[in-house]
Every structure is written in structure tokens, then in C-alpha cells.
PDB file of C-alpha atoms in Angstrom:
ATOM      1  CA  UNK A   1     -56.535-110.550 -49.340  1.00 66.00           C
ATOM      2  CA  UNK A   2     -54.579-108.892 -51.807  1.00 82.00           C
ATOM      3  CA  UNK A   3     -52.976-111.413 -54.886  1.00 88.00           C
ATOM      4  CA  UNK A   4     -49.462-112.322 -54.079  1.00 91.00           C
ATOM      5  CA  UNK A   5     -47.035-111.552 -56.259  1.00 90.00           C
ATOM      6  CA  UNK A   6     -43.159-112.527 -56.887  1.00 91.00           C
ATOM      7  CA  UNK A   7     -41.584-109.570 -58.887  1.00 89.00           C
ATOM      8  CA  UNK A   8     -38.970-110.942 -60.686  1.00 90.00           C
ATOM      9  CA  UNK A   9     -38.836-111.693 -64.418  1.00 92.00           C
ATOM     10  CA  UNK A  10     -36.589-114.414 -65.952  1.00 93.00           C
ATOM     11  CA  UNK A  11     -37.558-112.948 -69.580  1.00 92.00           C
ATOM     12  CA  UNK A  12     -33.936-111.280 -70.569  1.00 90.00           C
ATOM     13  CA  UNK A  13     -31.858-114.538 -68.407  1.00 90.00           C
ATOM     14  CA  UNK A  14     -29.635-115.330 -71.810  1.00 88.00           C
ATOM     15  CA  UNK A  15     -29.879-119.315 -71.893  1.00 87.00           C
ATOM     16  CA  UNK A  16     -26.527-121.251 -70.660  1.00 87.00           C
ATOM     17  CA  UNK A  17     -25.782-125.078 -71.545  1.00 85.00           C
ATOM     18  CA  UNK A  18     -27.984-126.897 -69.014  1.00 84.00           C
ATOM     19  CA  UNK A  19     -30.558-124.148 -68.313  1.00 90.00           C
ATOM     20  CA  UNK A  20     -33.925-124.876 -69.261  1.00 92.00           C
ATOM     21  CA  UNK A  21     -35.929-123.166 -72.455  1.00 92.00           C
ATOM     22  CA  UNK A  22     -38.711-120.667 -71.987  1.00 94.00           C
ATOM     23  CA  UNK A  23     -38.133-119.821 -68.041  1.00 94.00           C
ATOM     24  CA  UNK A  24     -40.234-117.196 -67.460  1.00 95.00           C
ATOM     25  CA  UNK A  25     -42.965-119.201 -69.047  1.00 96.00           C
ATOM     26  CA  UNK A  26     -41.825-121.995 -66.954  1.00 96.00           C
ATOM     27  CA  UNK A  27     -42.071-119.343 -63.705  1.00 96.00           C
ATOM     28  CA  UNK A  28     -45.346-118.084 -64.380  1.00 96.00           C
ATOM     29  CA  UNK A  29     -46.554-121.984 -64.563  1.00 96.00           C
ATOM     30  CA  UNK A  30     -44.537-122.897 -61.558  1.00 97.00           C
ATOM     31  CA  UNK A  31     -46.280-119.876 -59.159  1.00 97.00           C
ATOM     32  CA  UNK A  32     -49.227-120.529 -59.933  1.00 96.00           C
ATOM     33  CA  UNK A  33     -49.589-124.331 -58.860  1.00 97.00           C
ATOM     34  CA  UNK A  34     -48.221-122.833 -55.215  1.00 97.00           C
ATOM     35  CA  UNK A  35     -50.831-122.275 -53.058  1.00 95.00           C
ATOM     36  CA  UNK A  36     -51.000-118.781 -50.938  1.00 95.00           C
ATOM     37  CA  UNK A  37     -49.115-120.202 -47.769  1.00 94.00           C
ATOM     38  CA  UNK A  38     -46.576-121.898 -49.871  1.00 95.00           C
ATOM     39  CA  UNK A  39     -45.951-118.448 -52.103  1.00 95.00           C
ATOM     40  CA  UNK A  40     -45.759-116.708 -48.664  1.00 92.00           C
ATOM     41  CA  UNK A  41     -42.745-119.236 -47.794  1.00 91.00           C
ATOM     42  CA  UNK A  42     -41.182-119.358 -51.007  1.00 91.00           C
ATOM     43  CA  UNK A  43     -40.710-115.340 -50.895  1.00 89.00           C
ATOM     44  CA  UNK A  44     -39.444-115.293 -46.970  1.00 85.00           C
ATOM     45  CA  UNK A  45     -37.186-118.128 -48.170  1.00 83.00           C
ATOM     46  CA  UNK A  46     -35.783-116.291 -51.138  1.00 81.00           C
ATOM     47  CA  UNK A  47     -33.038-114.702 -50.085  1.00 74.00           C
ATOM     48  CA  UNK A  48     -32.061-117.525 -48.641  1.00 72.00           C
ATOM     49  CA  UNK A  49     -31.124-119.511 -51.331  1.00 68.00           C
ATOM     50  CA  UNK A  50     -27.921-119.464 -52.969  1.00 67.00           C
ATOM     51  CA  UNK A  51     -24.780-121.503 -53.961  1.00 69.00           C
ATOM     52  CA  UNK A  52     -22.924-123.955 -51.821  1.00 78.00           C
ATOM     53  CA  UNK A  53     -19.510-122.889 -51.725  1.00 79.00           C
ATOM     54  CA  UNK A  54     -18.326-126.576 -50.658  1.00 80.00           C
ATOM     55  CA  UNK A  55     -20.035-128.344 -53.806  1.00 82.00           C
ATOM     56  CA  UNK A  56     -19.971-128.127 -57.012  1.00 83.00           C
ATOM     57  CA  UNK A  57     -21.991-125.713 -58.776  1.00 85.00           C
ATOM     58  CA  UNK A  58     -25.636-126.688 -59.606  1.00 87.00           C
ATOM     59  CA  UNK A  59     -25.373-126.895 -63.451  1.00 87.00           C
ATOM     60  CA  UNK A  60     -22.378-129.683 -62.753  1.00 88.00           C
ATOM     61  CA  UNK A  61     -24.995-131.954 -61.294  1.00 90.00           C
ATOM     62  CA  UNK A  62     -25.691-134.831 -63.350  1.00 88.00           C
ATOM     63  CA  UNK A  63     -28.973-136.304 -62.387  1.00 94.00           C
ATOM     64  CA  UNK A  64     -32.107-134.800 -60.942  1.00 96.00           C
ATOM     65  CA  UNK A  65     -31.763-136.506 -57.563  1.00 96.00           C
ATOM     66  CA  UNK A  66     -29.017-134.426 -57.059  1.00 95.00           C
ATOM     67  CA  UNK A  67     -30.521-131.155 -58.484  1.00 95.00           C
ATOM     68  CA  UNK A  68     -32.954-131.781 -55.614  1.00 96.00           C
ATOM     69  CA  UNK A  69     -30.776-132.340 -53.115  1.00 96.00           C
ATOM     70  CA  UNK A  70     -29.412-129.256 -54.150  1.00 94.00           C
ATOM     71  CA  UNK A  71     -31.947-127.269 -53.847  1.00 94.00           C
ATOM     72  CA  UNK A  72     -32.771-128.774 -50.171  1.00 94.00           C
ATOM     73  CA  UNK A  73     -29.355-127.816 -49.396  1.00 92.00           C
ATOM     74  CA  UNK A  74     -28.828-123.979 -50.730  1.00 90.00           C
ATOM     75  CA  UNK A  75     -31.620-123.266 -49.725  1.00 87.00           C
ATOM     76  CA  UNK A  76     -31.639-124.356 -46.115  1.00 80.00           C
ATOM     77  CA  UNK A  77     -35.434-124.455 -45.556  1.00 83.00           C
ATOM     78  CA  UNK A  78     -37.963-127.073 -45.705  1.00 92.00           C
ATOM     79  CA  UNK A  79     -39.779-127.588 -49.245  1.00 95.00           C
ATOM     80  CA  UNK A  80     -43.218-128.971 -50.333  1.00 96.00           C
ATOM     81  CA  UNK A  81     -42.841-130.837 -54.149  1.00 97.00           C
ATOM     82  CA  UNK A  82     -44.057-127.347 -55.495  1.00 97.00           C
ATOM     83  CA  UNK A  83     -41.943-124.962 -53.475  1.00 96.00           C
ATOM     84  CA  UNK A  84     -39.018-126.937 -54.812  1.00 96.00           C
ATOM     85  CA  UNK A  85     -40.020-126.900 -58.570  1.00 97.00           C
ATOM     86  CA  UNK A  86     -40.698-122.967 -58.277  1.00 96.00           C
ATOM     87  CA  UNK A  87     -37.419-122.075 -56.222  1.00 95.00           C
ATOM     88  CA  UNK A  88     -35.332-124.546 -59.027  1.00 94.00           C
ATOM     89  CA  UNK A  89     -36.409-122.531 -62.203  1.00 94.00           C
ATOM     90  CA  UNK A  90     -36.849-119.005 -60.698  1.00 93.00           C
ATOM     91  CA  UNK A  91     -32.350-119.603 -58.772  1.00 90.00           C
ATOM     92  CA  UNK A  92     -31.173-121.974 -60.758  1.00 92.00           C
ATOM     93  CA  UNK A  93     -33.133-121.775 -64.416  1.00 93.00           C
ATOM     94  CA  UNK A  94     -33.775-125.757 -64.346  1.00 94.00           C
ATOM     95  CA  UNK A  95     -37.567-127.172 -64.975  1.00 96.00           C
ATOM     96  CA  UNK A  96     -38.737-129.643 -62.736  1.00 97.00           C
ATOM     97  CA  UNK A  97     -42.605-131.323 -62.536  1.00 96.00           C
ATOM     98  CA  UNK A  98     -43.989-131.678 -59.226  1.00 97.00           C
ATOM     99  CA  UNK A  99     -44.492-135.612 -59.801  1.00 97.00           C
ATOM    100  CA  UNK A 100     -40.631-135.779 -59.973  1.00 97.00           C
ATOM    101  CA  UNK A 101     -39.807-133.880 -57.511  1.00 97.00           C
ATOM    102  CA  UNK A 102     -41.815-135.622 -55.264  1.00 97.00           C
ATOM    103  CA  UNK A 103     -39.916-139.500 -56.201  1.00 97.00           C
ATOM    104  CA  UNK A 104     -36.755-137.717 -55.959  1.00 98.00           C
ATOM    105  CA  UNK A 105     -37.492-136.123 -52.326  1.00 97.00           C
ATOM    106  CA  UNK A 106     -38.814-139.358 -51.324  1.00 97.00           C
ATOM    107  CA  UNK A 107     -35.959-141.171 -53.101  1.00 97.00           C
ATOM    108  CA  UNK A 108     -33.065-138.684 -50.772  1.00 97.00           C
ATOM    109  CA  UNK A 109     -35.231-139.263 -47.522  1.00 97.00           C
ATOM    110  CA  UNK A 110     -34.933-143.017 -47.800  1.00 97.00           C
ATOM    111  CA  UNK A 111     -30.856-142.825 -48.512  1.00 97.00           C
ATOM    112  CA  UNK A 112     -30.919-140.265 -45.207  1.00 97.00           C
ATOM    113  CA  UNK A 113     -29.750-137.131 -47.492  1.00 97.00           C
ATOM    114  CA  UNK A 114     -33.260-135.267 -46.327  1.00 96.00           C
ATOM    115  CA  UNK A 115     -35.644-136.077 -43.921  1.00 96.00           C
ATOM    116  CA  UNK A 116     -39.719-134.956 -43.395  1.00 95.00           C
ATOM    117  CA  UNK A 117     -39.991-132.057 -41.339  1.00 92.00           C
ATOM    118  CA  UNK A 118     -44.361-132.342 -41.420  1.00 83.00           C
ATOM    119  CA  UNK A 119     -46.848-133.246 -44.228  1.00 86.00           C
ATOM    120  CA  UNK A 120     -45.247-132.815 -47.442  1.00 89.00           C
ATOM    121  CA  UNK A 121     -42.519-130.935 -45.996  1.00 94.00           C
ATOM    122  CA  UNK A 122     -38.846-132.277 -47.139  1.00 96.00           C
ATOM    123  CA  UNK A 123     -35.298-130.534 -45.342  1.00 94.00           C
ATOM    124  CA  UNK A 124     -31.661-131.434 -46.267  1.00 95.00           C
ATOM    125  CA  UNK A 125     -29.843-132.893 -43.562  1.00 94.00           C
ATOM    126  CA  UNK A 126     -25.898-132.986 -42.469  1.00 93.00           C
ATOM    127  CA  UNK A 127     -25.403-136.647 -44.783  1.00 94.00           C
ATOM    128  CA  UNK A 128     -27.096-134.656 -47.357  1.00 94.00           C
ATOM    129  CA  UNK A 129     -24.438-131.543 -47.413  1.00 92.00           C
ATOM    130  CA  UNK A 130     -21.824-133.963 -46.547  1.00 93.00           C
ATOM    131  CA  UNK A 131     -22.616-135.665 -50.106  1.00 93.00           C
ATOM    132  CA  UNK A 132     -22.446-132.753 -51.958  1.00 91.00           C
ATOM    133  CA  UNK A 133     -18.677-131.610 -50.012  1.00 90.00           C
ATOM    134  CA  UNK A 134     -18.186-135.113 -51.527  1.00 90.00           C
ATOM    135  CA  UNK A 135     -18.893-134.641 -54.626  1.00 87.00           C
ATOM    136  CA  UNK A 136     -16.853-131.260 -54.778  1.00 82.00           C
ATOM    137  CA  UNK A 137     -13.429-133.260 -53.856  1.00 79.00           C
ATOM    138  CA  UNK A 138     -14.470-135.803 -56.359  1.00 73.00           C
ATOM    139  CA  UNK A 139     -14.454-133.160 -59.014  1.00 63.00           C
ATOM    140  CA  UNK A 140     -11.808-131.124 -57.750  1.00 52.00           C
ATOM    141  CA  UNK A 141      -9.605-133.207 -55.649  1.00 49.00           C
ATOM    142  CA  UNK A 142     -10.533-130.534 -52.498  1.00 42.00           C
ATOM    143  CA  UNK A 143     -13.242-129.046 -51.132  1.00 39.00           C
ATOM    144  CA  UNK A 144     -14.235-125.675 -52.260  1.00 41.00           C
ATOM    145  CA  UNK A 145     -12.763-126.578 -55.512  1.00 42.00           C
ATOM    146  CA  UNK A 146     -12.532-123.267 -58.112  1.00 44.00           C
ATOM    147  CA  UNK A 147     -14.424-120.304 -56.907  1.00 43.00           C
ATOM    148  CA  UNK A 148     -15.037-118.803 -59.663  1.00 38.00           C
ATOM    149  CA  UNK A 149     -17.180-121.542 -61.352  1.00 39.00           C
ATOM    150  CA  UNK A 150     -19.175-121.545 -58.615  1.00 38.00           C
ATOM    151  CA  UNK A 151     -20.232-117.700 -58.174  1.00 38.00           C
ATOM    152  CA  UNK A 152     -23.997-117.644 -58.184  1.00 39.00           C
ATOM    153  CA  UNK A 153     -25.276-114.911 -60.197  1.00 34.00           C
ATOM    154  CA  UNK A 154     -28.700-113.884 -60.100  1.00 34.00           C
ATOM    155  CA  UNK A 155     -30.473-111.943 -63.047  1.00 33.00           C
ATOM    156  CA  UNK A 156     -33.641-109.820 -62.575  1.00 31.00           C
ATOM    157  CA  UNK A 157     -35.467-107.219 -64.522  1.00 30.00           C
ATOM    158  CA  UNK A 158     -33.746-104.785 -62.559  1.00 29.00           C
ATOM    159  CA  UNK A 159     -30.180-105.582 -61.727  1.00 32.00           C
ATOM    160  CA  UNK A 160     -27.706-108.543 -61.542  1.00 31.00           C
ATOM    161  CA  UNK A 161     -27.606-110.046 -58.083  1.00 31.00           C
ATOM    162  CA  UNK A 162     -24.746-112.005 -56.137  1.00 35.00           C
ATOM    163  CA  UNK A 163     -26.434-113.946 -52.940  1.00 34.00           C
ATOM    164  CA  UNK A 164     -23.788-113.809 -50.352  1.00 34.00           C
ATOM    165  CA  UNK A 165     -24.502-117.425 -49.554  1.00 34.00           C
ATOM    166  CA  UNK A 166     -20.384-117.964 -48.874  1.00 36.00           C
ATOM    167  CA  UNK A 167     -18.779-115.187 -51.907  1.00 35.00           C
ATOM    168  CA  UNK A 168     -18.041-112.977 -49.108  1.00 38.00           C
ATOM    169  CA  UNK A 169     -14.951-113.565 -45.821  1.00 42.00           C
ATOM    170  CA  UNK A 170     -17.597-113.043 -43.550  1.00 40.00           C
ATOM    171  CA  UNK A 171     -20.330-116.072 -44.565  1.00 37.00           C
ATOM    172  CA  UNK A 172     -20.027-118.994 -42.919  1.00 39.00           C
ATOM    173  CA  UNK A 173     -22.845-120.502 -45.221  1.00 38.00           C
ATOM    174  CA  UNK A 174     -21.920-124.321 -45.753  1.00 40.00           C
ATOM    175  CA  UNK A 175     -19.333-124.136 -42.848  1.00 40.00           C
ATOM    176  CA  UNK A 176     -20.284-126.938 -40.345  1.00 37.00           C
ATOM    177  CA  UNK A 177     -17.504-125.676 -38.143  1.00 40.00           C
ATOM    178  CA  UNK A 178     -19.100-122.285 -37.827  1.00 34.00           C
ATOM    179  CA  UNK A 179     -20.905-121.363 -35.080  1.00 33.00           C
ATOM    180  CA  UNK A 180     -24.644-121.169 -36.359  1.00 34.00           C
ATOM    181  CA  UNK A 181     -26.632-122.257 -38.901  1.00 37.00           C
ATOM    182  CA  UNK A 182     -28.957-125.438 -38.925  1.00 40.00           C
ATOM    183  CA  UNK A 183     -26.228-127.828 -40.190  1.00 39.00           C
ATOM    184  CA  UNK A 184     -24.342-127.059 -37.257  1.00 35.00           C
ATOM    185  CA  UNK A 185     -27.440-126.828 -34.633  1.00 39.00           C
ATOM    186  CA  UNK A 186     -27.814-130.686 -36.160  1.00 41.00           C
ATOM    187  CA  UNK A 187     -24.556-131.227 -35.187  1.00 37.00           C
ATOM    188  CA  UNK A 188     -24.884-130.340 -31.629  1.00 42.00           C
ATOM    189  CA  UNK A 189     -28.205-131.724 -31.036  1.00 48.00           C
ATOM    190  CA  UNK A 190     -27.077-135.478 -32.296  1.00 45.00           C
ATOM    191  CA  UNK A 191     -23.759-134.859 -30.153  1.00 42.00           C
ATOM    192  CA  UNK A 192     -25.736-133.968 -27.368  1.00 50.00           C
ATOM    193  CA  UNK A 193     -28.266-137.030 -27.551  1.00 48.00           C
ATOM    194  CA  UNK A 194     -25.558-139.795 -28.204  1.00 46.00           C
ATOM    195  CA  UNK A 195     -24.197-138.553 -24.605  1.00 44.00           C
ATOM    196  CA  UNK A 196     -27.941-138.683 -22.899  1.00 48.00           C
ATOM    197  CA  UNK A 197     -28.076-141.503 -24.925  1.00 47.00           C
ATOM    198  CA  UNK A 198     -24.483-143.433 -23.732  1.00 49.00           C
ATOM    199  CA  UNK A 199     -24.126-141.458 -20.412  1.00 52.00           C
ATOM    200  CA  UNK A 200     -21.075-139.607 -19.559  1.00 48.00           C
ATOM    201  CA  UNK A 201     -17.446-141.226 -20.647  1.00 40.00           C
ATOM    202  CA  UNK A 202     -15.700-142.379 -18.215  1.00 42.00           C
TER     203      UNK A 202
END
């Protein structure tokens, strides 16, 4: 089987306040502890990822529980310890070691802001976005807060990227009114078991 590969470079990212040191280095280090299914996952989850446009952005988060929650959340897939720690430096430039990752996972699942979705798999869930929408009015006294602290750009060997994870009028990323998306497909699924559940209202 030919060696996968993820062709970015972080090399030329000029470091911000909060961004960790060395992230290319970091990169390298991060893909290589990924095994070949989880590299396969992290690439088809890729462009996936992105900013929440209902939170703050990820370099105002003040702990590392909340970087991983995050993470869970933008990038709307579910994460092994070592998927999370790549996807973290090669988006959002921050360093994580698997060992943490793993507490803090385990930490968000017990306070219902994830939830297992197999072995070693970890997903956000609706309490978990809903904490993050949270935070954003804290900070901001609304949701959505300013827009352009929050625009997510990516930078590659090749060219600067923008994710349209909610910049553009037509995503409905983060909106749990819109129509799909798994946030919203959780939405419907606990509606529709609290009325199996209770019966129909009378």
C-alpha cells in the first residue's frame, strides 16, 4: 500500500499569541503516531473542520477542555485521542499530547458535552455546541458576537485558505435551526424518542 501522506506544510504559518512554537515539527510528530485508518479519516475529515461561527474563536479559549471541545465541535466528526491532537496543530496551530487529550475527552463525556461513538471514538454533542453558543454571549453579550475575529484562515504552502464552515450566506454550519447537519439530526431523533417515549399529547 502506498505511504499516506498529508500535503500541507505549517513551516511559513507566522506565530500569533497563543499558537504553539515549532508547528510543523509538531505536525510531522503528530502524523506519525496516527495509524493508517486514522490518517485515512483525518484527511476525509479535513475539509470539514473549520470555525464555529456561534462561539468564540478557538485562540479565546482559556483552558484545554475547551480547546477539545472545540475541536469535537468544528469539526463535526468523531475523534480518537490522536486524530484530535493532529487535527488541533495542523487547523488551529495548538500542541496537544495524546495523554491529555484523552482526560479531557473523557472529562467532556462525563459533563454530557461529547459522548463515545465506539472504542476510542469521542463526538461533540448538542450540550456540547450549546456551551460554546454560551460562551460566545458571555463574551459578547450575543451570539455570533464580531465576525471578523472569528474568520478562520488557513495557511498552506500553496495558498491562504478560508473554510466556508459559516463565512459564507449560504452555510448553515452551527445553525441548529437549519435543516441538516448532525446537530440538528440529534435534535430530531431525541424529539422523536421523548414522543415514543411519552406517547402522543393529548
Amino acid at each position: 500500500m502506498p505511504e499516506i501522506t498529508h500535503d500541507i506544510d505549517l513551516s511559513s504559518v507566522t506565530h500569533r499569541p497563543g499558537q504553539s512554537q515549532d508547528l510543523e515539527v509538531k505536525r510531522q510528530r503528530a502524523w506519525k503516531r496516527l495509524s493508517e485508518e486514522e490518517k485515512l479519516w483525518v484527511i476525509d475529515a479535513w475539509e470539514l473542520t473549520g470555525m464555529i461561527p456561534s462561539a468564540p474563536a478557538f485562540r479565546e479559549m482559556q483552558n484545554a477542555s475547551d480547546r477539545v471541545l472545540y475541536v469535537l465541535v468544528g469539526t463535526e466528526e468523531s475523534l480518537t485521542p490522536d486524530e484530535l491532537c493532529y487535527l488541533m496543530i495542523a487547523r488551529w496551530f495548538r500542541n496537544i499530547d495524546p495523554a491529555t487529550a484523552r482526560a479531557k475527552m473523557a472529562q467532556l463525556v462525563s459533563q454530557g458535552y461529547a459522548r463515545y461513538t465506539g472504542i476510542g471514538r469521542t463526538t461533540a454533542t448538542e450540550v456540547g455546541l450549546v456551551k460554546l453558543e454560551e460562551m460566545a454571549k458571555h463574551h459578547y453579550g450575543h451570539a455570533g458576537g464580531d465576525d471578523e475575529r472569528r474568520l478562520d484562515h488557513r495557511r498552506t504552502t500553496s495558498k491562504s485558505r478560508v473554510v466556508d464552515r459559516g463565512e459564507s450566506d449560504r452555510s448553515s454550519f452551527g445553525d441548529r435551526s437549519a435543516p441538516t447537519g448532525r446537530f440538528r439530526k440529534e435534535i430530531q431523533n431525541n424529539r422523536e424518542s421523548n414522543v415514543r417515549r411519552d406517547g402522543p399529547s393529548r
